[in-house]
Coordinates of C-alpha atoms in Angstrom, one line a residue:
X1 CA 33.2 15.5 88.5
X2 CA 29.7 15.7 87.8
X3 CA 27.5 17.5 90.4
X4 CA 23.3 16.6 89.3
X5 CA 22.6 19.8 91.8
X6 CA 24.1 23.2 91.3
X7 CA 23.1 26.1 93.4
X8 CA 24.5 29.2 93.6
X9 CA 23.2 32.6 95.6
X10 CA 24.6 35.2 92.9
X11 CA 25.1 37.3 96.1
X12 CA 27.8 40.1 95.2
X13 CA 30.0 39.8 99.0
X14 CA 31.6 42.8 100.9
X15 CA 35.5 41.2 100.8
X16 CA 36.1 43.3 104.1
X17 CA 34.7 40.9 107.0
X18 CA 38.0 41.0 108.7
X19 CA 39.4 44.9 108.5
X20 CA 42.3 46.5 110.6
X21 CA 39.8 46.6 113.5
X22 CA 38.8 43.5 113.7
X23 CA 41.8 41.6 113.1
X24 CA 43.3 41.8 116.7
X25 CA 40.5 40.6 117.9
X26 CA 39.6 37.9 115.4
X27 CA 42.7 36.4 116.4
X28 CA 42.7 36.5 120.5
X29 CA 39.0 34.8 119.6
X30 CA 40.5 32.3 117.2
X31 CA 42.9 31.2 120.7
X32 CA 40.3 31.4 123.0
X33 CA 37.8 29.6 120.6
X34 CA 40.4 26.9 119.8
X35 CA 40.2 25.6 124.0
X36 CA 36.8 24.4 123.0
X37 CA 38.0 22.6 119.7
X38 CA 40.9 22.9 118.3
X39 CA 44.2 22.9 120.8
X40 CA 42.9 20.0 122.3
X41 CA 42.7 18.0 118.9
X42 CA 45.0 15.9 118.0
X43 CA 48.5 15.9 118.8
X44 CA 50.5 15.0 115.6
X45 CA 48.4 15.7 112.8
X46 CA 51.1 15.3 110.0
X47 CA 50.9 11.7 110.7
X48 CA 55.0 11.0 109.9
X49 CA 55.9 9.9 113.4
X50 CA 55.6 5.8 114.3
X51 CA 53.4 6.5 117.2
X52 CA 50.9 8.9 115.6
X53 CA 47.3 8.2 115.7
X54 CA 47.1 7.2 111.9
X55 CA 50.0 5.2 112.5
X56 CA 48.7 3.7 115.5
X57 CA 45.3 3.3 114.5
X58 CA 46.2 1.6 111.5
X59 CA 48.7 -0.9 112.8
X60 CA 48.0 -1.6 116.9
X61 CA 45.8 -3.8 116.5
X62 CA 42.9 -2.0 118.2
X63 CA 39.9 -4.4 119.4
X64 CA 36.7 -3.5 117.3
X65 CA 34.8 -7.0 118.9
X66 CA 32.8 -4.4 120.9
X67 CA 31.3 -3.0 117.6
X68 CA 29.8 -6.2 116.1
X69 CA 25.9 -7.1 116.8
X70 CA 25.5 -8.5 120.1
X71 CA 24.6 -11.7 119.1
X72 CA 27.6 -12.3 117.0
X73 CA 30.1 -11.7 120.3
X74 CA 32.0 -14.8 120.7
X75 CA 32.4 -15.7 117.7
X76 CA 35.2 -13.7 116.3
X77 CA 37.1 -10.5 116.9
X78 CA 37.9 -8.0 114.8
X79 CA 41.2 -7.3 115.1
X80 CA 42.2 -3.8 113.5
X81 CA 45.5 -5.1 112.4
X82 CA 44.5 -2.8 109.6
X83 CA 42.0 -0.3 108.8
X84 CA 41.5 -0.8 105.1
X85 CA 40.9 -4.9 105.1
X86 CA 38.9 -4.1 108.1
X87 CA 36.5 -1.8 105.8
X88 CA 37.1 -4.2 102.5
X89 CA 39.5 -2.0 101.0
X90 CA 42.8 -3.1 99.3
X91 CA 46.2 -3.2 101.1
X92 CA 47.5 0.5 100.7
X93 CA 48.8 1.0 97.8
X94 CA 49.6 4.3 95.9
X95 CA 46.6 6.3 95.7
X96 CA 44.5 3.2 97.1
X97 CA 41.8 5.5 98.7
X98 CA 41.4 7.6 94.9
X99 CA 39.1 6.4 92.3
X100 CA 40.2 6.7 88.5
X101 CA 41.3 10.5 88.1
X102 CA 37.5 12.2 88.1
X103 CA 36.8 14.8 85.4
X104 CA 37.7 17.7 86.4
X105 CA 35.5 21.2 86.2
X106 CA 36.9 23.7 84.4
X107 CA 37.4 25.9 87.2
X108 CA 39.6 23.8 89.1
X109 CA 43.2 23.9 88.7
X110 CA 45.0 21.8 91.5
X111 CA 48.7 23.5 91.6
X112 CA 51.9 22.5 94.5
X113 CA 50.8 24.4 97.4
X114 CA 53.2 27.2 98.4
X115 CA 55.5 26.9 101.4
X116 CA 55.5 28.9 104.3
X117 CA 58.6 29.5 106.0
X118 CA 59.0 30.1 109.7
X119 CA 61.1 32.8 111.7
X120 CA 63.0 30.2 113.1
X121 CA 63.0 27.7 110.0
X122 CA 66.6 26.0 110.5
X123 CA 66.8 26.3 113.5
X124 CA 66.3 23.3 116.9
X125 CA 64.9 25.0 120.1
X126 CA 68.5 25.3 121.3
X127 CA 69.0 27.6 118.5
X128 CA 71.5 25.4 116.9
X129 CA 71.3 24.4 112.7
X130 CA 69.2 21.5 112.3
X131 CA 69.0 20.6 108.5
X132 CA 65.5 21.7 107.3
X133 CA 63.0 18.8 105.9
X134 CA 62.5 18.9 102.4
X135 CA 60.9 22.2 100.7
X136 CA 58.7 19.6 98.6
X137 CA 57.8 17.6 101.6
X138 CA 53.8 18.6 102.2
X139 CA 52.2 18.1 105.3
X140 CA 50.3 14.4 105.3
X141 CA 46.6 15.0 105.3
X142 CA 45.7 12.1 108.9
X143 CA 43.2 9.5 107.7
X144 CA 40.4 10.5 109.5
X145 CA 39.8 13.4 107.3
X146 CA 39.6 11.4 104.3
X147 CA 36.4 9.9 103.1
X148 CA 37.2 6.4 102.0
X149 CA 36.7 5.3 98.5
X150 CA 36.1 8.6 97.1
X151 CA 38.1 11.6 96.4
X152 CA 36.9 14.0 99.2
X153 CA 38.3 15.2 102.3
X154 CA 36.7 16.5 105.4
X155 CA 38.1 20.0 106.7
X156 CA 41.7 19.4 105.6
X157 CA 42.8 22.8 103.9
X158 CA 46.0 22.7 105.8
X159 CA 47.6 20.5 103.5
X160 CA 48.0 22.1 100.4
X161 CA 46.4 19.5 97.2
X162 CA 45.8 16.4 98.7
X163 CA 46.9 13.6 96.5
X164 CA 43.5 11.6 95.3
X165 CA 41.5 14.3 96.2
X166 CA 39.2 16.5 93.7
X167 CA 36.2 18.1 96.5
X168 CA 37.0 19.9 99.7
X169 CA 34.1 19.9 102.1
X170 CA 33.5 22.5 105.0
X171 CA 31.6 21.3 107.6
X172 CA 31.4 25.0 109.4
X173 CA 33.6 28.5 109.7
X174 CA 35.5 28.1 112.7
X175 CA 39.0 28.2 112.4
X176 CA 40.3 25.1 113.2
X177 CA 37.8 23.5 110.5
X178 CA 38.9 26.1 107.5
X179 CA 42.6 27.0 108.6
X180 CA 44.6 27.2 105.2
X181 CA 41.7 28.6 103.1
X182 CA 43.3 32.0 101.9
X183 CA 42.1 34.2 98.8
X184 CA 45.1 31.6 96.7
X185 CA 42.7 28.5 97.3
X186 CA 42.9 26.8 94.0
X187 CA 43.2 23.2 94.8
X188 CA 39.6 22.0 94.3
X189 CA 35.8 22.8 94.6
X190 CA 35.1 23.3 98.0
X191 CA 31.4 22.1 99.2
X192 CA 29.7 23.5 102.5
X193 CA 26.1 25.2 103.5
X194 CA 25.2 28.7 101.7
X195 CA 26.0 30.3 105.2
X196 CA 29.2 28.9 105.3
X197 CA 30.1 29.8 101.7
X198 CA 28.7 33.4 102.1
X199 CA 31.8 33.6 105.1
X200 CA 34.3 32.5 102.8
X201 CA 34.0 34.8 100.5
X202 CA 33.4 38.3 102.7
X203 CA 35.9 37.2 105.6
X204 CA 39.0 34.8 103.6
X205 CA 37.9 36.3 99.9
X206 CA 38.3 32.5 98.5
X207 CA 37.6 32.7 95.1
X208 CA 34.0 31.9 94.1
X209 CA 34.7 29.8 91.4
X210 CA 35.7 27.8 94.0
X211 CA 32.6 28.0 96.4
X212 CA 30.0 25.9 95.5
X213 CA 26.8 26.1 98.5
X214 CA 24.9 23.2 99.0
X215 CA 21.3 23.3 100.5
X216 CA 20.7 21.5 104.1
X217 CA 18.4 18.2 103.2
X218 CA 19.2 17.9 99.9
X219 CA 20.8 15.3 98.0
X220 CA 23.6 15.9 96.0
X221 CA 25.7 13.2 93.7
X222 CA 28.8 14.3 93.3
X223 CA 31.0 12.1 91.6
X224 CA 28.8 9.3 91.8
X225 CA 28.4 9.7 95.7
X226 CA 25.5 11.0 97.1
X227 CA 26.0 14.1 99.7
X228 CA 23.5 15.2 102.0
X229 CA 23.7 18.2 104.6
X230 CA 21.8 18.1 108.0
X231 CA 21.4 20.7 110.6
X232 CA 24.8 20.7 113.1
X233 CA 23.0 22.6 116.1
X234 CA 26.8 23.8 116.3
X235 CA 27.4 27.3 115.0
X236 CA 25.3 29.0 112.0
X237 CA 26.0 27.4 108.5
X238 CA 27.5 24.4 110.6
X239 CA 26.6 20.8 109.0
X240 CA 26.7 17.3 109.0
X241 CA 27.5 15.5 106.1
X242 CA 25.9 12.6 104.9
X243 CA 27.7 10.7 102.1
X244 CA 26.1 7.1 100.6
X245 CA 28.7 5.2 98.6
X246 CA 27.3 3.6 95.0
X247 CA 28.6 0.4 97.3
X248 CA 25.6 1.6 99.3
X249 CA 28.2 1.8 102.5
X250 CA 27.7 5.5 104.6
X251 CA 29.5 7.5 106.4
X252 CA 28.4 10.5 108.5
X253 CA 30.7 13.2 109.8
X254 CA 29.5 15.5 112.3
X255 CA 32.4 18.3 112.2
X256 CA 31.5 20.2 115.6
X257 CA 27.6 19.4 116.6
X258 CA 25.3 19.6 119.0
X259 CA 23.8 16.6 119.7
X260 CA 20.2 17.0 120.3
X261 CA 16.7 14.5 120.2
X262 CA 15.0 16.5 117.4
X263 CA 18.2 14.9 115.4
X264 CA 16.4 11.5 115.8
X265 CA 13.6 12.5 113.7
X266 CA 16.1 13.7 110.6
X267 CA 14.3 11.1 107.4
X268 CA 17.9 10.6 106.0
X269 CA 19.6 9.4 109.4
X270 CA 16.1 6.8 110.5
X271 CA 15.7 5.3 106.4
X272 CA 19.7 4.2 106.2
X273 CA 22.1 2.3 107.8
X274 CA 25.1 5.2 109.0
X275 CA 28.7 2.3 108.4
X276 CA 31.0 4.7 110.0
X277 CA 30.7 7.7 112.1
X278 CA 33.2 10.4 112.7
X279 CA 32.2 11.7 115.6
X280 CA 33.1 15.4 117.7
X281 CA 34.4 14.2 120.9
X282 CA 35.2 17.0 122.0
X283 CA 33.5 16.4 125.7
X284 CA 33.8 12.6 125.5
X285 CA 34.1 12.5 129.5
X286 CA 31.7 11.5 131.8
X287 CA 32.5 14.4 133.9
X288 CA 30.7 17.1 131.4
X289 CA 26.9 16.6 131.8
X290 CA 25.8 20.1 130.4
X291 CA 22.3 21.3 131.2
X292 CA 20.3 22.2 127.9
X293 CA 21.2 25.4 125.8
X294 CA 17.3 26.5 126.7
X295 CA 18.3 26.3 130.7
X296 CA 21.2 28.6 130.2
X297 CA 19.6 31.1 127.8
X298 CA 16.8 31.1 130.8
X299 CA 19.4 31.6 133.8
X300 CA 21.4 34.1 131.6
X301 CA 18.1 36.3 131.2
X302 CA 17.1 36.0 135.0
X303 CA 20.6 37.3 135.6
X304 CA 20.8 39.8 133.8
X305 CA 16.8 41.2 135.0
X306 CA 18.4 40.9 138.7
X307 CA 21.3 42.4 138.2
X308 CA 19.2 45.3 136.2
X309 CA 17.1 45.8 139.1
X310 CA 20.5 46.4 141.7
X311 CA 22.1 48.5 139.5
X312 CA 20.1 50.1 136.7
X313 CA 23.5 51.6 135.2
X314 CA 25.2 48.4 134.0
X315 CA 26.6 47.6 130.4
X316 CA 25.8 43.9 129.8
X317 CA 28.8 42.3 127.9
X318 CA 28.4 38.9 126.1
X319 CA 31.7 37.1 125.0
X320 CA 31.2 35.4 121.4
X321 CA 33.7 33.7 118.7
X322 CA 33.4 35.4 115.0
X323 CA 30.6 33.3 114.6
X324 CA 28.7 31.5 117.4
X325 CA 26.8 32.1 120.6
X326 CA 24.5 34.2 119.3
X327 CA 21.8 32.7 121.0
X328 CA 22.8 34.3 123.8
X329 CA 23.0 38.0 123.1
X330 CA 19.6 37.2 120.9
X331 CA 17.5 35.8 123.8
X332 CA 18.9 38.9 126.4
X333 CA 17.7 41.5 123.6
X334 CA 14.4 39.6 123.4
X335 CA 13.7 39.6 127.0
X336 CA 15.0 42.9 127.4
X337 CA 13.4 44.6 124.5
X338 CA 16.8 46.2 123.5
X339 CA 19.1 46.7 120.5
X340 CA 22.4 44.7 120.2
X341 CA 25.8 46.5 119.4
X342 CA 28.6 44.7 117.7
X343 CA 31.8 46.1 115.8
X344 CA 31.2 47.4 111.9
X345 CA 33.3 43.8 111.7
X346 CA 30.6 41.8 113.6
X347 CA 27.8 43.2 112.2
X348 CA 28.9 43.0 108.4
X349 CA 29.5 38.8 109.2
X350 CA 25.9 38.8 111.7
X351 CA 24.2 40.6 108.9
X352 CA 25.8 38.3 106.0
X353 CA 23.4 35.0 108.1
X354 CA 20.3 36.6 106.3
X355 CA 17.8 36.3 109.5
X356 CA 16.1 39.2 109.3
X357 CA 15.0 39.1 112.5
X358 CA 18.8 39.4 113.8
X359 CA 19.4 42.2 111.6
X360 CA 16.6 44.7 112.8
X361 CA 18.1 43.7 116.2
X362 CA 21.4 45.3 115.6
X363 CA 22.1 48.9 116.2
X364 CA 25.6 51.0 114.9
X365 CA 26.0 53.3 118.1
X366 CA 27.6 51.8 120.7
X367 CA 25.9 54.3 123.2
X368 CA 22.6 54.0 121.8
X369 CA 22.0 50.6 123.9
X370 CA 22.8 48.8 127.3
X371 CA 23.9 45.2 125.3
X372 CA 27.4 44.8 123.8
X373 CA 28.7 41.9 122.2
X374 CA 32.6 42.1 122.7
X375 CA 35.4 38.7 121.3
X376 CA 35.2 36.1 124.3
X377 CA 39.1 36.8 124.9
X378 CA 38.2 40.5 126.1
X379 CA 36.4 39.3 128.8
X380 CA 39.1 40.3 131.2
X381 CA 38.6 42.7 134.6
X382 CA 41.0 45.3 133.4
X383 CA 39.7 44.9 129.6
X384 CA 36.2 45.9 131.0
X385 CA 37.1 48.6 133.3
X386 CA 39.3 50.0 129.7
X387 CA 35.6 49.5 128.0
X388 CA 33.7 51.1 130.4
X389 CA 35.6 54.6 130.9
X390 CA 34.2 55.3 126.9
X391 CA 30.6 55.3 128.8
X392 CA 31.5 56.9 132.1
X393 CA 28.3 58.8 131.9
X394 CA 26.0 56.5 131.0
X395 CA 26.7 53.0 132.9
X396 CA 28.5 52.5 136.4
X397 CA 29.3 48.9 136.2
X398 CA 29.9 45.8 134.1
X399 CA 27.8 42.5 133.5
X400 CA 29.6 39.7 131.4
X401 CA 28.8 36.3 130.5
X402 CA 31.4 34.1 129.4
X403 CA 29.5 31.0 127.2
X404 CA 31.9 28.2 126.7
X405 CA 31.5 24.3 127.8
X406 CA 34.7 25.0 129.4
X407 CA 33.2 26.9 132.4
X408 CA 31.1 23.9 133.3
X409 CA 31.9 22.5 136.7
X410 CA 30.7 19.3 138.0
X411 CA 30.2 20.5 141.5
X412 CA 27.5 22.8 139.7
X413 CA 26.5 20.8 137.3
X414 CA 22.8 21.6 136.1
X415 CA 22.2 23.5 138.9
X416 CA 22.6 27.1 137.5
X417 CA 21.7 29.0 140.2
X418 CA 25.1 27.5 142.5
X419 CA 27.1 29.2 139.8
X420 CA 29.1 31.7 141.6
X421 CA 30.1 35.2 139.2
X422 CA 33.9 36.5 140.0
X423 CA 33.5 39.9 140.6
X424 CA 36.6 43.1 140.9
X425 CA 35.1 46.0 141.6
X426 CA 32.6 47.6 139.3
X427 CA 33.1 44.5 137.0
X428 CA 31.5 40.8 137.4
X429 CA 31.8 38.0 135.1
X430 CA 29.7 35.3 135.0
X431 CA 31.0 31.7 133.0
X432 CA 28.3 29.8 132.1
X433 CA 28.0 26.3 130.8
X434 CA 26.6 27.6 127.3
X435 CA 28.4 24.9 124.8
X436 CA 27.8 24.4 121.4
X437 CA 29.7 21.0 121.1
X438 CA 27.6 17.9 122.8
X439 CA 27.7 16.7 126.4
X440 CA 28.8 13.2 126.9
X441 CA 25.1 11.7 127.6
X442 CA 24.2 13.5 124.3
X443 CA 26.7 12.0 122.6
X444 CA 26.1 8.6 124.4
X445 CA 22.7 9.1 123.4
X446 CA 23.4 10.1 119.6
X447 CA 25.6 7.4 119.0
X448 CA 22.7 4.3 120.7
X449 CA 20.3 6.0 118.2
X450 CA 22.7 5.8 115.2
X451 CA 23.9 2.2 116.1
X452 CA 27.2 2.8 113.6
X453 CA 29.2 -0.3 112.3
X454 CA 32.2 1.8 113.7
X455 CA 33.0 5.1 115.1
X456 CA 36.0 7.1 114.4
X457 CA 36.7 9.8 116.9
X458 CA 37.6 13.4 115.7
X459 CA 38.7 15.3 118.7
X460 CA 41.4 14.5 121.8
X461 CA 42.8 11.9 119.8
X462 CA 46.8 12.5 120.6
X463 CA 46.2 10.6 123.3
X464 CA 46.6 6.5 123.4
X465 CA 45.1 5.9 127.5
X466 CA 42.4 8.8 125.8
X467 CA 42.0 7.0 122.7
X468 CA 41.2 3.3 124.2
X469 CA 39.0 4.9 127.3
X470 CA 36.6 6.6 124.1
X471 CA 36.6 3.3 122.8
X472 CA 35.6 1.5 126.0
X473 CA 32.7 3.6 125.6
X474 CA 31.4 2.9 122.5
X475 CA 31.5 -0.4 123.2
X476 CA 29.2 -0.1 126.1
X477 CA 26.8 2.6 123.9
X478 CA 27.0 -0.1 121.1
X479 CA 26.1 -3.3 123.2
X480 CA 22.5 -2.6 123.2

């Protein structure tokens, strides 16, 4: 497979991102991160059951009349009886969505991927013998993370060596995007943002023959596609992917974004047509109308400078994933004019981003300044109090801000200052609406600037009454 652009950093990587430290708490992150993205994706990824969504998408019949230019409503109606005829593919056939075998690059060697067994492997939730599912039986990569007509997938490492795939693309690091890279990875180049690649190697030590970066706004052709990364306003080294078809159809996938208006000026998305759009829907409810990421970095720093002034002797926490609301730390040690402390973990991964800026801002001693950054999940009264006791003589209570979507309330809403902190004692924990996923007007107004042939949701798609209200509005973003 023939790439016209090949970039690589030459950076020599510290495999030790995730040590004995920072393991335990990597992985109470990786469950409190997932309530943003991933537990509430879809329910029956494999795709074997009758009334999964790639079964169901495929064959109910869905109404896409809604997604046809207004002035064509009327005429016909395009019913989804199935997906491929709808996009002017071929009835499904063996390897129907894979192109003539692509060369392959010497470095990639695509093997059977190993299986993992489980404790209770065998065994029915009544503990009784069930008989296990055949040990060459792989899990079924869903549709939706397939780019039609070309070999590629879109963050689908779970499934061992995808049949008809040859390029694995990454749209950021969270977990529920690269679950199933490990140090083994050997089942194809994988493609994502220099940030990005820099993770896999110090945190998952994924071989780097296997890494190839790609530079944001630039376009690569690989295997006669053309690729193009754009800014995901999601988490650092997050992306969305561009890819233009020789048929000159396109498809953007958004992986986790942040739907914003300077995304409206990006030259690639205003000079072509976007086909299809995968689109994060994650908050794809009315109900979550989330005021701007500048508003809450703004209340978060007035916060904290009150709460300074009460009580001069307080340790300001700030929840964060293993990458991801940085922001928010960032702008408190701006206002403040103080040092950030992280784990030797933490730092190692902040340090790997290459802003200098961020770097000088990090300190080693934990006593040394007034601004922690602890995982999200240890934002917890008694975890805090546990915290404190190692600075008994230094600080006499505890400031925490919890950042997540999830904390948004529509009674609130944009009005910041009705947000009401929990407090126990000594401790007080504030949630605030900082989300890095977009609000539903965002998205509403993302998808009336795109104008996409069709969209194909990535997120809370388990469920059918969820399924057909998303689509009820598209079709009223899309009648304009």
């Amino acid at each position: 497979m023939g790439v016209e652009i090949v970039a690589d950093d030459g950076a020599d990587h510290d495999n030790s991102c995730f040590d004995d430290e920072w393991r335990p708490a990597l992985d109470n992150e990786l469950i409190d991160e997932g309530r943003e993205s991933y537990e509430i994706r879809e329910e029956d990824e494999d795709g074997e059951e009758e009334d999964s969504f790639s079964a169901d998408f495929y064959r109910c019949g869905t109404d896409w009349s809604c997604l046809l230019p207004a002035h064509e409503e009327g005429k016909k109606k395009l019913k989804q009886a199935n997906l491929l005829s709808m996009w002017g593919l071929k009835e499904p056939k063996p390897q129907v969505l894979s192109p003539p075998p692509p060369k392959r690059l010497k470095t990639l060697s695509v093997i059977n991927p190993r299986e993992s067994v489980s404790p209770n492997f065998g065994k029915s939730k009544n503990n009784s013998t069930v008989t296990p599912p055949s040990s060459n039986r792989p899990r079924i990569c869903p549709f939706y993370k397939r780019i039609p007509g070309t070999p590629f997938a879109v963050d689908a490492f779970r499934y061992g060596s995808i049949q008809g795939c040859s390029a694995y693309f990454l749209t950021h690091f969270h977990f529920d995007h690269y679950g199933g890279l490990t140090k083994g990875w050997s089942h194809g180049l994988i493609y994502c943002t220099r940030l990005t690649a820099r993770l896999l190697t110090l945190c998952l030590s994924v071989n780097s023959s296997y890494v190839h970066p790609l530079d944001l706004n630039t376009e690569y052709v690989i295997g006669g596609v053309s690729v193009t990364l754009l800014e995901a306003l999601h988490c650092p080294g997050a992306a969305l992917i561009h890819f233009r078809l020789p048929t000159g159809l396109c498809y953007l996938h958004t992986g986790d974004f942040r739907a914003s208006k300077c995304m409206q000026s990006y030259a690639l998305l205003l000079k072509q047509k976007v086909n299809v759009l995968y689109l994060d829907t994650t908050y794809c409810n009315p109900k979550y109308n989330f005021p701007s990421k500048e508003d809450v970095l703004d209340y978060v720093v007035r916060v904290t400078k009150d709460f300074l002034k009460r009580q001069p002797k307080t340790l300001v926490v700030v929840g964060a994933y293993s990458i991801g609301k940085e922001c928010v730390y960032l702008a408190i040690s701006k206002a403040l004019g103080v040092k950030i402390y992280a784990s030797a973990s933490r730092r190692r991964v902040l340090h790997s981003f290459g802003w200098s800026d961020f770097s000088s801002s990090l300190c080693t001693q934990a006593k040394d300044t007034l601004l922690h950054v602890l995982p999200i999940s240890s934002l917890r009264f008694e975890t805090l109090k546990d915290y404190l006791k190692n600075f008994v003589n230094q600080y006499a209570a505890v400031l925490a801000f919890r950042p997540t979507g999830w904390t948004y309330s529509e009674s609130v809403g944009k009005q910041l200052d009705q947000i009401r902190p929990i407090s126990k004692g000594n401790v007080t924990i504030y949630g605030v609406p900082y989300s890095e996923h977009s609000s539903f007007s965002e998205l509403k107004e993302f998808v009336k600037f795109l104008k996409p042939d069709k969209i194909i949701p990535t997120v809370n798609v388990g469920n059918p009454a969820t399924r057909d209200k998303m689509q009820s509005y598209f079709q009223e973003w899309l009648k304009g």
